[in-house]
mmCIF file of C-alpha atoms and ligand atoms in Angstrom:
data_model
loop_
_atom_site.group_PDB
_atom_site.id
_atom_site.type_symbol
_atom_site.label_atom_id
_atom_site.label_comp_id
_atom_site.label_asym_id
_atom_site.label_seq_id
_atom_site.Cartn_x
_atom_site.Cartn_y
_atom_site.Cartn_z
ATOM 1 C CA UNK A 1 101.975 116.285 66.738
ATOM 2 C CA UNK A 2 101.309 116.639 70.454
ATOM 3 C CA UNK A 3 103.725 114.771 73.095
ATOM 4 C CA UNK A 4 101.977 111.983 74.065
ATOM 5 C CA UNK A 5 101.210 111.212 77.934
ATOM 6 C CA UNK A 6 99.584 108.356 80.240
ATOM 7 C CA UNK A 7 98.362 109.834 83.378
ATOM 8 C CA UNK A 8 98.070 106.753 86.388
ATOM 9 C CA UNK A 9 95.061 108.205 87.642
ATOM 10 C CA UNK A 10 92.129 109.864 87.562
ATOM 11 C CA UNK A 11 93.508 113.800 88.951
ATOM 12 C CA UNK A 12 92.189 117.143 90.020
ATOM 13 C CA UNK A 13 90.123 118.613 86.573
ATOM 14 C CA UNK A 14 91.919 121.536 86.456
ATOM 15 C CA UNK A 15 95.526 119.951 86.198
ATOM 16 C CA UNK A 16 93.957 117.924 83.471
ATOM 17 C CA UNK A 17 92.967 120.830 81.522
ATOM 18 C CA UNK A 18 96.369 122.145 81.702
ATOM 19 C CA UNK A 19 98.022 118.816 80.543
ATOM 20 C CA UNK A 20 95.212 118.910 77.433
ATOM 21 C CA UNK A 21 96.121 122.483 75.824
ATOM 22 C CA UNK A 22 100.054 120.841 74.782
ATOM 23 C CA UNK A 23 99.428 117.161 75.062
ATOM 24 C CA UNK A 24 97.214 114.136 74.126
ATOM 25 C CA UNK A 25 96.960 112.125 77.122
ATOM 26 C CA UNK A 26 95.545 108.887 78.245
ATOM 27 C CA UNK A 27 94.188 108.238 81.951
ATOM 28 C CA UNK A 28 93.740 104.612 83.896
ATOM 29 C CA UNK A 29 90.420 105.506 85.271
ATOM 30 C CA UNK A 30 90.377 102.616 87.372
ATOM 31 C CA UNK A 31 89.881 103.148 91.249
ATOM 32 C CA UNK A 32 92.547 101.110 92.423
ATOM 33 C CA UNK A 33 96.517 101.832 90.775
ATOM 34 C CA UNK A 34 97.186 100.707 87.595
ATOM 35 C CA UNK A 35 97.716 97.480 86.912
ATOM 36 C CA UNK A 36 101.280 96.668 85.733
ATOM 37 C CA UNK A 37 100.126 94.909 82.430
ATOM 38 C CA UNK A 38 97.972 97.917 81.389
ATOM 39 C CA UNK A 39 100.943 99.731 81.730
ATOM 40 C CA UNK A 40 103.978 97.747 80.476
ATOM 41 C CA UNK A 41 100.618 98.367 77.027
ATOM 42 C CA UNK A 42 100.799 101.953 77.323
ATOM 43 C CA UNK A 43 104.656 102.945 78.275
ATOM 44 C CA UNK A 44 105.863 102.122 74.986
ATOM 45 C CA UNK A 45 104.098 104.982 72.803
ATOM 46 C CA UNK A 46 104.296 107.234 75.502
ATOM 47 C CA UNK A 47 106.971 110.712 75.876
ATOM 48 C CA UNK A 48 105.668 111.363 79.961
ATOM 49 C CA UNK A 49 104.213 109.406 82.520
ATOM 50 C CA UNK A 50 101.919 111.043 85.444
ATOM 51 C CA UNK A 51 102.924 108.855 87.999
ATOM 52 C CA UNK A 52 101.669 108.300 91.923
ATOM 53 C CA UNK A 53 103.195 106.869 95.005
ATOM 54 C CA UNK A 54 100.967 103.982 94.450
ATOM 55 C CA UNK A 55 102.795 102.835 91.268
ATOM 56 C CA UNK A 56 105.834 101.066 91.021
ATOM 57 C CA UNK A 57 108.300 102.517 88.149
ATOM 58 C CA UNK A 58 111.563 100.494 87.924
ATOM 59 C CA UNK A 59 113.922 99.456 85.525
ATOM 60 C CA UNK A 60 111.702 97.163 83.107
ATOM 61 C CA UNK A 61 108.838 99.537 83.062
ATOM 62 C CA UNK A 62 111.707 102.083 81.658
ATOM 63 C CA UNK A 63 112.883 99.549 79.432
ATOM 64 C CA UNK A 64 109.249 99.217 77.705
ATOM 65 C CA UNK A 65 109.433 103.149 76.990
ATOM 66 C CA UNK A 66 111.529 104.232 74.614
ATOM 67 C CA UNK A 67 110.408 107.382 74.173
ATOM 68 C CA UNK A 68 109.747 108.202 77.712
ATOM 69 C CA UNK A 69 111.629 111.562 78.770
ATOM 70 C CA UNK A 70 109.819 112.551 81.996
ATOM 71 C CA UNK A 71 108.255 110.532 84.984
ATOM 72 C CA UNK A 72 106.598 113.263 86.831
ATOM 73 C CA UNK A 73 105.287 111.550 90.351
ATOM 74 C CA UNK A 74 102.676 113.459 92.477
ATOM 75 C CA UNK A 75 104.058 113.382 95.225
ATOM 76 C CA UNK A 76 107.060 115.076 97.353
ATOM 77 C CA UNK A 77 108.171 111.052 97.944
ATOM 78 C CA UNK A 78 109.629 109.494 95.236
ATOM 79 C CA UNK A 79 110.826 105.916 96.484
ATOM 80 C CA UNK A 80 108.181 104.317 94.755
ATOM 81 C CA UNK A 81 110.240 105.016 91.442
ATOM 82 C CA UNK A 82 113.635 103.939 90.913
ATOM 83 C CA UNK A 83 115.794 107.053 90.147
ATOM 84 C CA UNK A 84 119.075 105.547 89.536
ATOM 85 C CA UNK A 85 117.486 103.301 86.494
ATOM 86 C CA UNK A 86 115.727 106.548 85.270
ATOM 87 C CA UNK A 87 119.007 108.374 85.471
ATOM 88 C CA UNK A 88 121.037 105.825 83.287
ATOM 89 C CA UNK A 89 118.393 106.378 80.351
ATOM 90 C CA UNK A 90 118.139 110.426 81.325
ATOM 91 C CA UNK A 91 114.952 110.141 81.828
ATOM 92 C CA UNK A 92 113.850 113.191 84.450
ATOM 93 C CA UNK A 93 112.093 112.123 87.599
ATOM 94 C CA UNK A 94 109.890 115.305 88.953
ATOM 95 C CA UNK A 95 107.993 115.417 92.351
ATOM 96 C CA UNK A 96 105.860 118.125 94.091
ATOM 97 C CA UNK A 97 107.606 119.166 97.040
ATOM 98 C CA UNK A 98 106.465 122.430 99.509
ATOM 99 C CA UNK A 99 102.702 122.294 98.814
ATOM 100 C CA UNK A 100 101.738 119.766 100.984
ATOM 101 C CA UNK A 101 103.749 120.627 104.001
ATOM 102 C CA UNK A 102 101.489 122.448 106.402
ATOM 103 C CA UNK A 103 98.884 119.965 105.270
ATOM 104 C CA UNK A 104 100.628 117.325 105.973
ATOM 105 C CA UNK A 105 101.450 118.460 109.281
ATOM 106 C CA UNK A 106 98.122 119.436 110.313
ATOM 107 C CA UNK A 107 97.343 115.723 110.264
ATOM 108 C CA UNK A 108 100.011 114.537 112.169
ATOM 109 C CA UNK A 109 99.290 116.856 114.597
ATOM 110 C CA UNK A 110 95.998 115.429 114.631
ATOM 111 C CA UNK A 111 97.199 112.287 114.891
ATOM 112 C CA UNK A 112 99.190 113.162 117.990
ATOM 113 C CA UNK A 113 95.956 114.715 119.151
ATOM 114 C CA UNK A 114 93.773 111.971 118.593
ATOM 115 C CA UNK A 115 96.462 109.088 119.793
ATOM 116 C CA UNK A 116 97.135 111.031 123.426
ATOM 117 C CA UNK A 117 93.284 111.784 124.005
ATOM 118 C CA UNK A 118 91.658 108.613 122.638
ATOM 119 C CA UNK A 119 89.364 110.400 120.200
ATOM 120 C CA UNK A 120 88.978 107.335 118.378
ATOM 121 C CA UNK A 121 88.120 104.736 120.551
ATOM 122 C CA UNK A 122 85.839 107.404 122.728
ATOM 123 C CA UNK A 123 83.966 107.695 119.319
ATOM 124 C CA UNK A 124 83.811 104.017 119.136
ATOM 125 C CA UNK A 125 82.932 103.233 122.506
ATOM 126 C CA UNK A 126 80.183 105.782 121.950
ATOM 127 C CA UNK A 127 78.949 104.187 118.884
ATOM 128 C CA UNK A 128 79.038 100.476 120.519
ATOM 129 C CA UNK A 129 76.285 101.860 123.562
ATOM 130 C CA UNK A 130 79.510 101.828 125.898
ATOM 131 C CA UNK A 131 78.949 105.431 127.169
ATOM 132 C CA UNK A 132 77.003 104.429 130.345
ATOM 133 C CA UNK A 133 78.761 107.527 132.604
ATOM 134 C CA UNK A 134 80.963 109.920 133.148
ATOM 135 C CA UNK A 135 83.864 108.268 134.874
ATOM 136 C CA UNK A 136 86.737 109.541 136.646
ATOM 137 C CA UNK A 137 88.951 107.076 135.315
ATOM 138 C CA UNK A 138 87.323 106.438 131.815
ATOM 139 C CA UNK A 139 89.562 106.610 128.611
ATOM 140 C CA UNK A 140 92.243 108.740 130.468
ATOM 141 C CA UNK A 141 95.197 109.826 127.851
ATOM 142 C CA UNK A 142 97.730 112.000 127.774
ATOM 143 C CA UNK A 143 98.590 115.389 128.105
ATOM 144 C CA UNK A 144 100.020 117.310 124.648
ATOM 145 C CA UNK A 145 101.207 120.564 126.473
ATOM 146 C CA UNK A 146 104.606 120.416 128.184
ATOM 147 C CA UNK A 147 105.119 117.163 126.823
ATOM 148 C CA UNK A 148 108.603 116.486 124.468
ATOM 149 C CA UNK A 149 107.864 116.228 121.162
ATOM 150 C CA UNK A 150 110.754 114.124 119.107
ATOM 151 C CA UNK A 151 111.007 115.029 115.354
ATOM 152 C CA UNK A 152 113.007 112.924 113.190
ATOM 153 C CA UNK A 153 113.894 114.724 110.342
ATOM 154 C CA UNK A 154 113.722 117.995 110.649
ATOM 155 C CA UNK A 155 112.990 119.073 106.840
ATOM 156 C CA UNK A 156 109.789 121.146 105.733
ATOM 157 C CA UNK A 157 107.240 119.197 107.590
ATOM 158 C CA UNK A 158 109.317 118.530 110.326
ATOM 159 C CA UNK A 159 109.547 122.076 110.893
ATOM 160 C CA UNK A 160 105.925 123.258 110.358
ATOM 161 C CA UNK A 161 105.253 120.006 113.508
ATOM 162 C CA UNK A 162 107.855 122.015 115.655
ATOM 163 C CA UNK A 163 105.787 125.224 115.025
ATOM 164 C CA UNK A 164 102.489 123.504 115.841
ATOM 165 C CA UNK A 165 103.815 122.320 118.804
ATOM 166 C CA UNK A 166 105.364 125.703 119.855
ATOM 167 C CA UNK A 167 101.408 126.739 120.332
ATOM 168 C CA UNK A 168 100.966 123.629 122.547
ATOM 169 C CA UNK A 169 103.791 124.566 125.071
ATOM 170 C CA UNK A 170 105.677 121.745 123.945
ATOM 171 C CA UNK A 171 109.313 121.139 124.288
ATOM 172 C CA UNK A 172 110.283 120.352 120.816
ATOM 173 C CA UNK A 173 113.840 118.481 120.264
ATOM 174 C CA UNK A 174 114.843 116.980 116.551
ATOM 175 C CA UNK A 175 117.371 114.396 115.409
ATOM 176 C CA UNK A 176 118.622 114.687 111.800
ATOM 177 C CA UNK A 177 121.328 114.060 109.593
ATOM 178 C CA UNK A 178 122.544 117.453 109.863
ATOM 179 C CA UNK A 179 122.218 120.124 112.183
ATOM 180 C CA UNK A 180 119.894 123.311 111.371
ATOM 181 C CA UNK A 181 121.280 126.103 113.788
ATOM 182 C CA UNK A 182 118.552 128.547 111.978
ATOM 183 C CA UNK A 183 115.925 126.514 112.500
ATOM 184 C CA UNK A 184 116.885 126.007 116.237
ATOM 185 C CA UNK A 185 117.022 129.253 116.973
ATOM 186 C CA UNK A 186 114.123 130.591 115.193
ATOM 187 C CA UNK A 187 111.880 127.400 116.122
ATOM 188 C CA UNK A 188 113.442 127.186 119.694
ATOM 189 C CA UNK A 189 114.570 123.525 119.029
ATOM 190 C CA UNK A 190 116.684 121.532 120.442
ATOM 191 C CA UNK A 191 118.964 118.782 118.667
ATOM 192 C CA UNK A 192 119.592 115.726 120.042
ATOM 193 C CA UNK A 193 121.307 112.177 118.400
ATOM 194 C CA UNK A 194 118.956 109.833 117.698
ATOM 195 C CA UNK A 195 118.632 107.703 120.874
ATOM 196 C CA UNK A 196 118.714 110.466 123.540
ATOM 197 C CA UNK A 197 115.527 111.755 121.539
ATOM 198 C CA UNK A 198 114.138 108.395 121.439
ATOM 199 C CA UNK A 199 114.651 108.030 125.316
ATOM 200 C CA UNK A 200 113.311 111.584 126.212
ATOM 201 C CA UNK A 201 110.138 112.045 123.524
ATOM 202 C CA UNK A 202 106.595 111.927 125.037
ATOM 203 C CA UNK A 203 105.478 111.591 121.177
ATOM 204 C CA UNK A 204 107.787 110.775 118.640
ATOM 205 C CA UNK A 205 107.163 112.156 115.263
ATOM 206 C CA UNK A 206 108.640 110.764 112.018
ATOM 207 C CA UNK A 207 109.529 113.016 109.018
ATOM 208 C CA UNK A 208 112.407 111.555 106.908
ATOM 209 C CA UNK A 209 112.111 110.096 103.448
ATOM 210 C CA UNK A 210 112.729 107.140 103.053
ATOM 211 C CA UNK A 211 115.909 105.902 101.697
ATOM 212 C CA UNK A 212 118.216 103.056 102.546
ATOM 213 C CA UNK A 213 119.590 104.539 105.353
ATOM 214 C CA UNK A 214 115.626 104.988 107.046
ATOM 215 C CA UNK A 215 114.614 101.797 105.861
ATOM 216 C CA UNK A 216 113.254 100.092 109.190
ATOM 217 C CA UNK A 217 115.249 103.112 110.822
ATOM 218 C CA UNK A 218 112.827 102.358 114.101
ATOM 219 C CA UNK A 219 113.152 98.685 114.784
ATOM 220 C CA UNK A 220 113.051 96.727 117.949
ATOM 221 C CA UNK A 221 116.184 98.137 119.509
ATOM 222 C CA UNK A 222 115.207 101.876 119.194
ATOM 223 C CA UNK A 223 111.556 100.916 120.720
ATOM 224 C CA UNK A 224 113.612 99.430 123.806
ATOM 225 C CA UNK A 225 115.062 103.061 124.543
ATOM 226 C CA UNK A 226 111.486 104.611 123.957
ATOM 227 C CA UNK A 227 109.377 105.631 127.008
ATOM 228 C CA UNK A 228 106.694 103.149 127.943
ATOM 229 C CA UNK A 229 103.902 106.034 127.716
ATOM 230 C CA UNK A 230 106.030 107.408 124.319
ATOM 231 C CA UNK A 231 103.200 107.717 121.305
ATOM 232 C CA UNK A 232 104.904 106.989 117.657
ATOM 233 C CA UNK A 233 103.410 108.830 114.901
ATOM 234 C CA UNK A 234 104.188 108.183 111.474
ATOM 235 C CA UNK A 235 103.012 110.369 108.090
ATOM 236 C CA UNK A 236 106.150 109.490 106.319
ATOM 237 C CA UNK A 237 106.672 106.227 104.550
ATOM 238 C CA UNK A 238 105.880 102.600 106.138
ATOM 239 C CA UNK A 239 108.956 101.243 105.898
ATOM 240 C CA UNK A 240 110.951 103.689 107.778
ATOM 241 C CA UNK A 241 109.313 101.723 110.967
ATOM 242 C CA UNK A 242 109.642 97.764 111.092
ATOM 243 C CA UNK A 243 106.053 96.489 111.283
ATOM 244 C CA UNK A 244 107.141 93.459 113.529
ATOM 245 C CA UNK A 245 109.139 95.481 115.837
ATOM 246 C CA UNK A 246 106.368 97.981 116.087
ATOM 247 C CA UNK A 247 103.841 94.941 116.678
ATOM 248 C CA UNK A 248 106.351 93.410 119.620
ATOM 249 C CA UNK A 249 106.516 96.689 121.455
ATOM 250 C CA UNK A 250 102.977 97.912 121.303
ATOM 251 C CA UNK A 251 101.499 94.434 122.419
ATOM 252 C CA UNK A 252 104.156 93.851 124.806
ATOM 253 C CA UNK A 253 103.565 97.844 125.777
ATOM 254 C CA UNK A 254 107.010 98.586 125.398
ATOM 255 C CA UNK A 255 105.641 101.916 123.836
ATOM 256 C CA UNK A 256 102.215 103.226 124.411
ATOM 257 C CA UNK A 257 100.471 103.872 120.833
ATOM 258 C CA UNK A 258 101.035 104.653 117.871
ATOM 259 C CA UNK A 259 99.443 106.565 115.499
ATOM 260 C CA UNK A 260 99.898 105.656 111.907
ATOM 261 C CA UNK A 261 98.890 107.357 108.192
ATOM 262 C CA UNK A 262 101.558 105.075 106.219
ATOM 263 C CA UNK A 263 101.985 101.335 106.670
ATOM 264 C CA UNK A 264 104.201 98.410 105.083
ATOM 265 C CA UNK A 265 103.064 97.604 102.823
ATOM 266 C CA UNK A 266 100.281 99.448 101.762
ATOM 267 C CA UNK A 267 97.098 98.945 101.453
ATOM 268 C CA UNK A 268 97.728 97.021 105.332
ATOM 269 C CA UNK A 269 96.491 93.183 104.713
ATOM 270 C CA UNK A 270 93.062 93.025 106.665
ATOM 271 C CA UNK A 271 95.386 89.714 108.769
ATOM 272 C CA UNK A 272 97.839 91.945 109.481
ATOM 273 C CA UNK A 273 98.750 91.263 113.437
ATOM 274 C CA UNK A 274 98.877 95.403 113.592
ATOM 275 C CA UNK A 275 95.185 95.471 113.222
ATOM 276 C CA UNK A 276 94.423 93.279 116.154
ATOM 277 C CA UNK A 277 95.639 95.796 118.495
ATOM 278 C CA UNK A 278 93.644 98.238 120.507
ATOM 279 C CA UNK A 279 96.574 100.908 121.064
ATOM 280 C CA UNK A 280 97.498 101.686 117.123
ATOM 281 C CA UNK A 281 95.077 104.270 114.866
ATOM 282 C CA UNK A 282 95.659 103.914 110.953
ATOM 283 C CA UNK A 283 94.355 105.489 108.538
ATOM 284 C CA UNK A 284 95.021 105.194 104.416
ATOM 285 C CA UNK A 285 97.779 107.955 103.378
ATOM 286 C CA UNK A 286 95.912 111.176 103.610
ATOM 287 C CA UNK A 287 97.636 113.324 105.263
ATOM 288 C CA UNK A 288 98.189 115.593 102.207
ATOM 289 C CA UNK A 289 94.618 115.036 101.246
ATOM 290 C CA UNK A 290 92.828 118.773 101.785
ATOM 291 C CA UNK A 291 91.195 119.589 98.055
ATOM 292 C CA UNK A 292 93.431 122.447 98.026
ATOM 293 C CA UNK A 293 96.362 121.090 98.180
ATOM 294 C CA UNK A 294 95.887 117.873 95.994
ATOM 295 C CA UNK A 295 94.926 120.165 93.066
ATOM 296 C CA UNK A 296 98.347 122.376 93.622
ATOM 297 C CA UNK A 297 100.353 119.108 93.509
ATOM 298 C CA UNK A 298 98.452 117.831 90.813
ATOM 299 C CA UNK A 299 99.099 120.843 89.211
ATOM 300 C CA UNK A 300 102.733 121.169 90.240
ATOM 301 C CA UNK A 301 103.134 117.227 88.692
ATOM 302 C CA UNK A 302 101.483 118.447 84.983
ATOM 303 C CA UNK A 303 104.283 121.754 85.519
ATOM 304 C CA UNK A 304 107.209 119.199 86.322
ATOM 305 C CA UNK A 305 105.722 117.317 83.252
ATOM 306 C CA UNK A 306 105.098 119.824 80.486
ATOM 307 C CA UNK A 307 108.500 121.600 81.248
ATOM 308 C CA UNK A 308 110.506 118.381 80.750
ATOM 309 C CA UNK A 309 109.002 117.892 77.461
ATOM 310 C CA UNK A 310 109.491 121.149 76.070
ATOM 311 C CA UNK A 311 113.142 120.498 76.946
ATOM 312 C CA UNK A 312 113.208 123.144 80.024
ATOM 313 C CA UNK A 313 114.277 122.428 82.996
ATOM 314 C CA UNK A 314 111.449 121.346 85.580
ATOM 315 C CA UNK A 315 110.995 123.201 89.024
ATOM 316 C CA UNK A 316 111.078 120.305 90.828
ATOM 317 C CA UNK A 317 113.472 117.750 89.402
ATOM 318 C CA UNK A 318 115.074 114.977 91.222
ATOM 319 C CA UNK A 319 118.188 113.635 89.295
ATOM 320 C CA UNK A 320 119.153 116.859 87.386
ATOM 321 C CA UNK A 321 122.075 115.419 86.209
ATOM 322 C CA UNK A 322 120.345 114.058 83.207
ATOM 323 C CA UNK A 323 120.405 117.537 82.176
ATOM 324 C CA UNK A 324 124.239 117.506 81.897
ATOM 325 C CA UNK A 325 125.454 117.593 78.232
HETATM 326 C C1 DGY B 1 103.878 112.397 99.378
HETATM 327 O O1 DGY B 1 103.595 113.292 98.573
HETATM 328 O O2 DGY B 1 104.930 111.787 99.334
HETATM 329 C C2 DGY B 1 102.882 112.098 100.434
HETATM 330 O O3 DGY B 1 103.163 110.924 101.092
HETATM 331 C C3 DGY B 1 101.477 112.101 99.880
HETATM 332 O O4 DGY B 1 100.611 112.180 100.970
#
């Protein structure tokens, strides 16, 4: 009998067609994630769950599967599923990390892009009839090149932003939890702590997971030290920036813009004060959404997947421990 498997959405074709030659799997074909109850229905019969950012896997969802022996998320994030509960019933917890770097970089450079030169509202006021001139002093931003760029976290994608910038004549400095002398050197980057970054960055660029330690890591202290023209830019998880805080200081232009692709929560209500503002740009969680690079991490996830059941270890696992013994 094939391993049985629930994938939480529909995903790239071809990853599917891999999954199908070793397993019998069931999809939620539903647009929107799926819904807990459908879920807590199909965990039970289930050996490995396809899992996405989007859906919540904790401790009673675990308890509801039995048989469950791999959670393999799509994505390089995983704080959506709770590892520690997963690790007490050695169940593996897989992600996809490496393919989605430079993708995910390219669009928050083009976030930067966008915030400092006003792409979007130009494109708006252009749509609303506003373009009545050309104006000397009309929609002025600011410049990219020679301006600081402040990565936090200076990981995969942190690193690909410091190359991107190195092409825009930036001056690229990084705050992290440890020092990369490699990467300094070969990325002509400069570390800094935390707040001297904060206090020197023309754009500030987050790239840290979120754990803990990150959770509302920017808050309204940290936007005091920021510049008053400084542009935030966030592709990594909502809740490394405190939505309040981040409200208070663009409103009250303690910071200039920022420039978001991940919110807290997410979907962002509709009511949510954020949306009121003029000086913010959101957009729903695709920065790793190029075709190409969806399909590698779906493909990556069904890899994770099919190597956990077949008892191997997976390339990408998070808590190998439960592979001790
Ligand atoms: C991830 O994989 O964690 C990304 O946020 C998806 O865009």
């Amino acid at each position: 009998m094939k391993p049985k498997v629930y994938v939480n959405r529909l995903i790239p074709e071809e990853a599917l067609k891999k999954l199908a030659q070793s397993c019998d799997y069931r999809i939620w074909e539903g647009e929107l994630a799926v819904p807990r109850d459908v879920l807590l229905k199909e965990i039970p019969q289930i050996d490995a769950l396809l899992s996405l950012l989007s859906d919540k896997i904790d401790g009673p969802i675990m308890d509801a599967a039995p048989k469950l022996r791999v959670i393999s998320n799509m994505a390089v994030g995983f704080d959506n599923i709770d590892v520690r509960e997963a690790t007490k019933r050695k169940i593996m917890v897989c992600n996809t990390p490496g393919v989605l770097t430079e993708t995910t970089a390219d669009f928050a450079f083009a976030l930067l892009l966008a915030a400092a030169r006003r792409v979007v509202e130009g494109e708006r006021n252009v749509r609303e009839g506003k373009w009545k001139t050309w104006g000397p002093m009309i929609l002025l931003g600011h410049d990219i090149h020679h301006a600081t760029l402040g990565i936090i976290g200076l990981g995969r994608i942190g690193a690909e932003m410091a190359k991107r910038a190195k092409g825009f004549d930036m001056r690229t400095i990084y705050s992290d939890s440890v020092r990369r002398p490699e990467l300094e050197k070969s990325l002509g980057v400069e570390f800094k702590d935390l707040k001297t970054l904060l206090a020197e960055s023309d754009f500030v660029t987050i790239h840290t997971p979120l754990i803990p330690e990150t959770h509302h890591l920017i808050g309204e202290e940290r936007f005091k030290i920021m510049k008053k023209t400084a542009i935030l830019v966030n592709t990594a998880r909502g809740g490394i920036v405190d939505p309040k805080a981040l409200y208070n200081a663009l409103h009250t232009h303690q910071i200039a813009y920022a420039a978001l692709d991940v919110t807290e929560p997410e979907p962002i209500p509709l009511n949510d004060p954020l949306l009121t503002l003029d000086n913010i740009l959101i957009v729903p969680h695709i920065a790793s959404a190029s075709i190409a690079t969806r399909t590698k991490m779906a493909i990556i996830a069904v890899d994770n997947l099919l190597a956990g059941l077949k008892g191997e270890r997976p390339p990408h696992i998070v808590n190998p421990e439960v592979l001790a013994g």
